[in-house]
């Protein structure tokens, strides 16, 4: 796993770069968040391919539990991917509602993620 650092004013953003799935369970997200937070990062960008496909099946609760952890600790997260490929209306609604907030956003590119995270 590599971490690319992006500086957005006073905000230090970690972009996680790897081909591996890093987030299998909510606890994995908490570990990643803690690790990066203690390295001085305020926000995280992670790619869809680094999250278990089960995350995108809302029935198992992984997405809700993981995103709740980020909300509780007020660590901003941008998930980069092509979410149109998921046919689930409930997932689309979940993404829509998440994107209304400022803590967790689903975006199509790293550039869009950095734009979202630059907004305070």
Coordinates of N, CA and C in Angstrom, one line a residue:
X1 N 0.8 -1.2 0.0 CA 0.0 0.0 0.0 C 0.9 1.2 0.0
X2 N 0.6 2.2 -0.9 CA 1.3 3.4 -1.0 C 0.3 4.5 -0.6
X3 N 0.8 5.6 0.0 CA 0.0 6.7 0.4 C 0.6 7.9 -0.4
X4 N -0.3 8.5 -1.2 CA 0.0 9.8 -1.9 C -0.5 10.9 -1.1
X5 N 0.3 11.9 -0.8 CA -0.1 13.0 0.0 C -0.5 14.2 -0.9
X6 N -1.7 14.7 -0.6 CA -2.2 15.9 -1.3 C -2.4 17.0 -0.2
X7 N -1.9 18.1 -0.4 CA -2.0 19.3 0.5 C -3.1 20.2 -0.1
X8 N -4.1 20.4 0.7 CA -5.2 21.3 0.3 C -5.3 22.4 1.4
X9 N -4.5 23.5 1.2 CA -4.5 24.5 2.3 C -3.8 23.9 3.5
X10 N -4.6 23.9 4.6 CA -4.1 23.3 5.9 C -4.5 21.8 6.0
X11 N -5.2 21.3 5.0 CA -5.8 20.0 5.0 C -4.8 19.0 4.3
X12 N -4.4 18.0 5.1 CA -3.5 17.0 4.5 C -4.3 15.7 4.2
X13 N -4.3 15.4 2.9 CA -5.2 14.3 2.4 C -4.3 13.1 2.0
X14 N -4.7 11.9 2.5 CA -4.0 10.7 2.1 C -4.8 10.0 1.0
X15 N -4.2 9.8 -0.1 CA -4.8 8.9 -1.2 C -4.2 7.6 -1.1
X16 N -5.0 6.6 -0.8 CA -4.5 5.2 -0.7 C -4.4 4.6 -2.1
X17 N -3.2 4.1 -2.4 CA -2.9 3.6 -3.8 C -2.4 2.1 -3.6
X18 N -3.2 1.2 -4.1 CA -2.9 -0.2 -4.0 C -3.8 -1.0 -5.0
X19 N -3.5 -2.2 -5.3 CA -4.4 -3.0 -6.1 C -5.1 -4.0 -5.2
X20 N -4.8 -4.0 -3.9 CA -5.4 -4.9 -3.0 C -6.7 -4.4 -2.4
X21 N -7.6 -5.3 -2.0 CA -8.7 -4.9 -1.2 C -8.3 -4.7 0.3
X22 N -8.4 -3.5 0.8 CA -8.0 -3.2 2.1 C -9.1 -3.2 3.1
X23 N -10.3 -2.9 2.7 CA -11.4 -2.8 3.6 C -12.4 -4.0 3.3
X24 N -12.3 -4.9 4.2 CA -13.2 -6.1 4.2 C -14.3 -6.0 5.2
X25 N -14.0 -5.3 6.3 CA -14.9 -5.1 7.4 C -14.8 -3.7 7.9
X26 N -15.8 -3.3 8.7 CA -15.7 -1.9 9.3 C -14.5 -1.7 10.2
X27 N -14.0 -2.8 10.8 CA -12.8 -2.7 11.6 C -11.6 -2.3 10.8
X28 N -11.6 -2.8 9.6 CA -10.4 -2.4 8.7 C -10.4 -0.9 8.4
X29 N -11.6 -0.4 8.2 CA -11.7 1.1 8.0 C -11.2 1.9 9.2
X30 N -11.6 1.4 10.4 CA -11.2 2.0 11.6 C -9.6 2.0 11.8
X31 N -9.1 0.8 11.4 CA -7.6 0.7 11.5 C -6.9 1.6 10.5
X32 N -7.4 1.7 9.3 CA -6.9 2.6 8.3 C -7.0 4.0 8.7
X33 N -8.2 4.4 9.2 CA -8.4 5.7 9.6 C -7.4 6.1 10.8
X34 N -7.3 5.2 11.7 CA -6.4 5.5 12.9 C -5.0 5.6 12.4
X35 N -4.5 4.7 11.6 CA -3.2 4.7 11.1 C -2.9 6.1 10.4
X36 N -3.8 6.5 9.5 CA -3.5 7.7 8.7 C -3.7 9.0 9.5
X37 N -4.6 8.9 10.5 CA -4.8 10.1 11.3 C -3.6 10.3 12.2
X38 N -3.0 9.3 12.7 CA -1.8 9.5 13.5 C -0.6 9.8 12.7
X39 N -0.7 9.7 11.4 CA 0.4 10.2 10.5 C 0.1 11.7 10.1
X40 N -0.9 12.2 10.6 CA -1.2 13.7 10.4 C -2.2 13.9 9.3
X41 N -2.9 12.9 8.7 CA -3.8 13.1 7.7 C -5.2 13.5 8.2
X42 N -5.8 14.5 7.6 CA -7.2 14.9 8.0 C -8.3 14.3 7.2
X43 N -7.9 13.8 6.0 CA -8.9 13.2 5.1 C -8.3 12.1 4.3
X44 N -9.2 11.2 3.8 CA -8.7 10.0 3.1 C -9.5 9.9 1.7
X45 N -8.7 9.5 0.7 CA -9.3 9.1 -0.6 C -8.9 7.7 -0.8
X46 N -10.0 6.9 -1.0 CA -9.8 5.4 -1.3 C -10.6 5.1 -2.6
X47 N -10.1 4.1 -3.3 CA -10.7 3.7 -4.5 C -11.6 2.5 -4.3
X48 N -12.7 2.5 -5.1 CA -13.7 1.4 -5.0 C -13.1 0.1 -5.1
X49 N -12.0 -0.1 -5.9 CA -11.4 -1.4 -6.0 C -10.7 -1.9 -4.7
X50 N -10.5 -1.0 -3.8 CA -9.8 -1.3 -2.5 C -10.8 -1.6 -1.4
X51 N -12.1 -1.7 -1.8 CA -13.2 -2.0 -0.8 C -13.9 -3.3 -1.3
X52 N -14.1 -4.1 -0.3 CA -14.8 -5.4 -0.7 C -16.1 -5.1 -1.4
X53 N -16.4 -5.9 -2.5 CA -17.6 -5.8 -3.2 C -18.9 -5.9 -2.3
X54 N -18.7 -6.6 -1.2 CA -19.8 -6.8 -0.2 C -20.3 -5.4 0.4
X55 N -19.4 -4.4 0.4 CA -19.7 -3.1 0.9 C -20.9 -2.5 0.1
X56 N -20.9 -2.8 -1.2 CA -22.0 -2.2 -2.0 C -23.3 -3.0 -2.0
X57 N -23.4 -4.0 -1.2 CA -24.6 -4.7 -0.9 C -25.1 -4.2 0.4
X58 N -26.0 -3.3 0.5 CA -26.4 -2.6 1.7 C -27.0 -3.6 2.7
X59 N -27.5 -4.7 2.3 CA -28.2 -5.6 3.2 C -27.4 -6.2 4.3
X60 N -26.0 -6.2 4.1 CA -25.2 -6.8 5.1 C -24.7 -5.8 6.1
X61 N -24.9 -4.5 5.9 CA -24.6 -3.5 6.9 C -23.2 -3.0 6.9
X62 N -22.3 -3.6 6.1 CA -20.9 -3.2 6.1 C -20.8 -1.7 5.8
X63 N -21.4 -1.2 4.7 CA -21.3 0.2 4.3 C -21.7 1.1 5.5
X64 N -22.9 0.9 6.0 CA -23.4 1.7 7.1 C -22.5 1.8 8.3
X65 N -22.0 0.6 8.7 CA -21.1 0.5 9.8 C -19.8 1.2 9.6
X66 N -19.2 1.0 8.4 CA -17.9 1.6 8.1 C -18.1 3.2 8.0
X67 N -19.1 3.6 7.3 CA -19.2 5.1 7.2 C -19.6 5.7 8.5
X68 N -20.3 5.0 9.4 CA -20.6 5.5 10.7 C -19.3 5.8 11.5
X69 N -18.3 5.0 11.3 CA -17.0 5.1 12.0 C -16.4 6.5 11.6
X70 N -16.4 6.7 10.3 CA -15.8 8.0 9.7 C -16.6 9.2 10.3
X71 N -17.9 9.0 10.3 CA -18.7 10.1 10.8 C -18.5 10.4 12.3
X72 N -18.4 9.3 13.1 CA -18.1 9.4 14.5 C -16.8 10.1 14.8
X73 N -15.8 9.9 14.0 CA -14.5 10.4 14.3 C -14.3 11.7 13.5
X74 N -15.2 12.1 12.7 CA -15.2 13.3 11.8 C -14.0 13.3 10.9
X75 N -13.6 12.2 10.4 CA -12.6 12.1 9.4 C -13.3 12.0 8.0
X76 N -12.9 12.9 7.2 CA -13.6 13.0 5.9 C -13.0 11.9 4.9
X77 N -13.9 11.3 4.1 CA -13.6 10.2 3.3 C -14.2 10.4 1.9
X78 N -13.4 10.2 0.9 CA -13.9 10.3 -0.5 C -13.6 8.9 -1.1
X79 N -14.7 8.3 -1.7 CA -14.5 7.0 -2.3 C -14.7 7.2 -3.8
X80 N -13.6 6.8 -4.6 CA -13.6 7.1 -6.0 C -13.9 5.8 -6.7
X81 N -14.9 5.9 -7.7 CA -15.2 4.8 -8.5 C -16.3 5.0 -9.5
X82 N -16.7 4.0 -10.1 CA -17.8 4.0 -11.1 C -19.0 3.4 -10.4
X83 N -19.9 4.2 -9.8 CA -21.0 3.6 -9.0 C -22.2 3.4 -9.8
X84 N -22.2 3.9 -11.1 CA -23.4 3.6 -12.0 C -23.5 2.2 -12.3
X85 N -22.4 1.4 -12.2 CA -22.5 0.0 -12.5 C -23.3 -0.9 -11.5
X86 N -23.6 -0.3 -10.4 CA -24.4 -1.0 -9.4 C -25.9 -0.6 -9.6
X87 N -26.7 -1.7 -9.9 CA -28.1 -1.4 -10.2 C -29.0 -1.1 -9.1
X88 N -28.5 -1.3 -7.8 CA -29.4 -1.2 -6.7 C -29.9 0.2 -6.4
X89 N -31.2 0.4 -6.4 CA -31.8 1.7 -6.1 C -31.4 2.2 -4.7
X90 N -31.4 1.2 -3.7 CA -31.1 1.6 -2.4 C -29.7 2.1 -2.2
X91 N -28.7 1.5 -3.0 CA -27.3 1.9 -3.0 C -27.3 3.3 -3.6
X92 N -28.0 3.5 -4.7 CA -27.9 4.9 -5.3 C -28.5 5.9 -4.4
X93 N -29.5 5.6 -3.7 CA -30.1 6.5 -2.7 C -29.1 6.8 -1.5
X94 N -28.4 5.7 -1.1 CA -27.4 5.8 0.0 C -26.3 6.7 -0.5
X95 N -25.8 6.6 -1.7 CA -24.8 7.4 -2.2 C -25.3 8.9 -2.3
X96 N -26.5 9.1 -2.8 CA -27.0 10.4 -3.0 C -27.1 11.1 -1.6
X97 N -27.6 10.4 -0.6 CA -27.7 11.0 0.7 C -26.3 11.3 1.3
X98 N -25.3 10.3 1.1 CA -24.0 10.6 1.6 C -23.4 11.8 1.0
X99 N -23.6 12.0 -0.3 CA -23.0 13.1 -1.0 C -23.6 14.4 -0.7
X100 N -24.7 14.4 0.0 CA -25.3 15.7 0.5 C -24.5 16.2 1.7
X101 N -23.9 15.3 2.4 CA -23.1 15.7 3.6 C -21.7 16.0 3.2
X102 N -20.9 16.2 4.2 CA -19.5 16.6 4.0 C -18.5 15.6 4.5
X103 N -18.9 14.5 5.2 CA -18.0 13.6 5.8 C -17.6 12.5 4.8
X104 N -18.6 11.9 4.1 CA -18.3 10.8 3.2 C -18.9 11.2 1.8
X105 N -18.1 11.1 0.8 CA -18.6 11.4 -0.6 C -18.1 10.3 -1.5
X106 N -19.0 10.0 -2.5 CA -18.7 9.1 -3.5 C -18.6 9.9 -4.8
X107 N -17.4 9.8 -5.5 CA -17.1 10.6 -6.6 C -16.5 9.7 -7.7
X108 N -16.4 10.3 -8.9 CA -15.9 9.6 -10.1 C -14.4 9.6 -10.3
X109 N -13.7 10.6 -9.7 CA -12.3 10.7 -10.0 C -11.6 11.2 -8.7
X110 N -10.3 11.1 -8.8 CA -9.5 11.6 -7.7 C -9.6 13.1 -7.7
X111 N -9.6 13.7 -8.8 CA -9.7 15.2 -8.9 C -11.0 15.7 -8.2
X112 N -12.1 15.0 -8.5 CA -13.4 15.3 -7.9 C -13.3 15.1 -6.4
X113 N -12.6 14.1 -6.0 CA -12.5 13.8 -4.5 C -11.7 15.0 -3.9
X114 N -10.7 15.4 -4.5 CA -9.9 16.5 -3.9 C -10.7 17.8 -3.9
X115 N -11.5 18.0 -4.9 CA -12.4 19.2 -4.9 C -13.3 19.2 -3.7
X116 N -14.0 18.0 -3.5 CA -14.9 17.8 -2.4 C -14.2 18.0 -1.0
X117 N -13.0 17.5 -0.9 CA -12.3 17.5 0.4 C -11.7 18.9 0.6
X118 N -11.5 19.7 -0.4 CA -11.0 21.1 -0.3 C -12.0 22.0 0.3
X119 N -13.3 21.6 0.2 CA -14.4 22.5 0.7 C -14.4 22.2 2.2
X120 N -14.4 23.3 3.0 CA -14.5 23.1 4.4 C -15.9 23.4 4.9

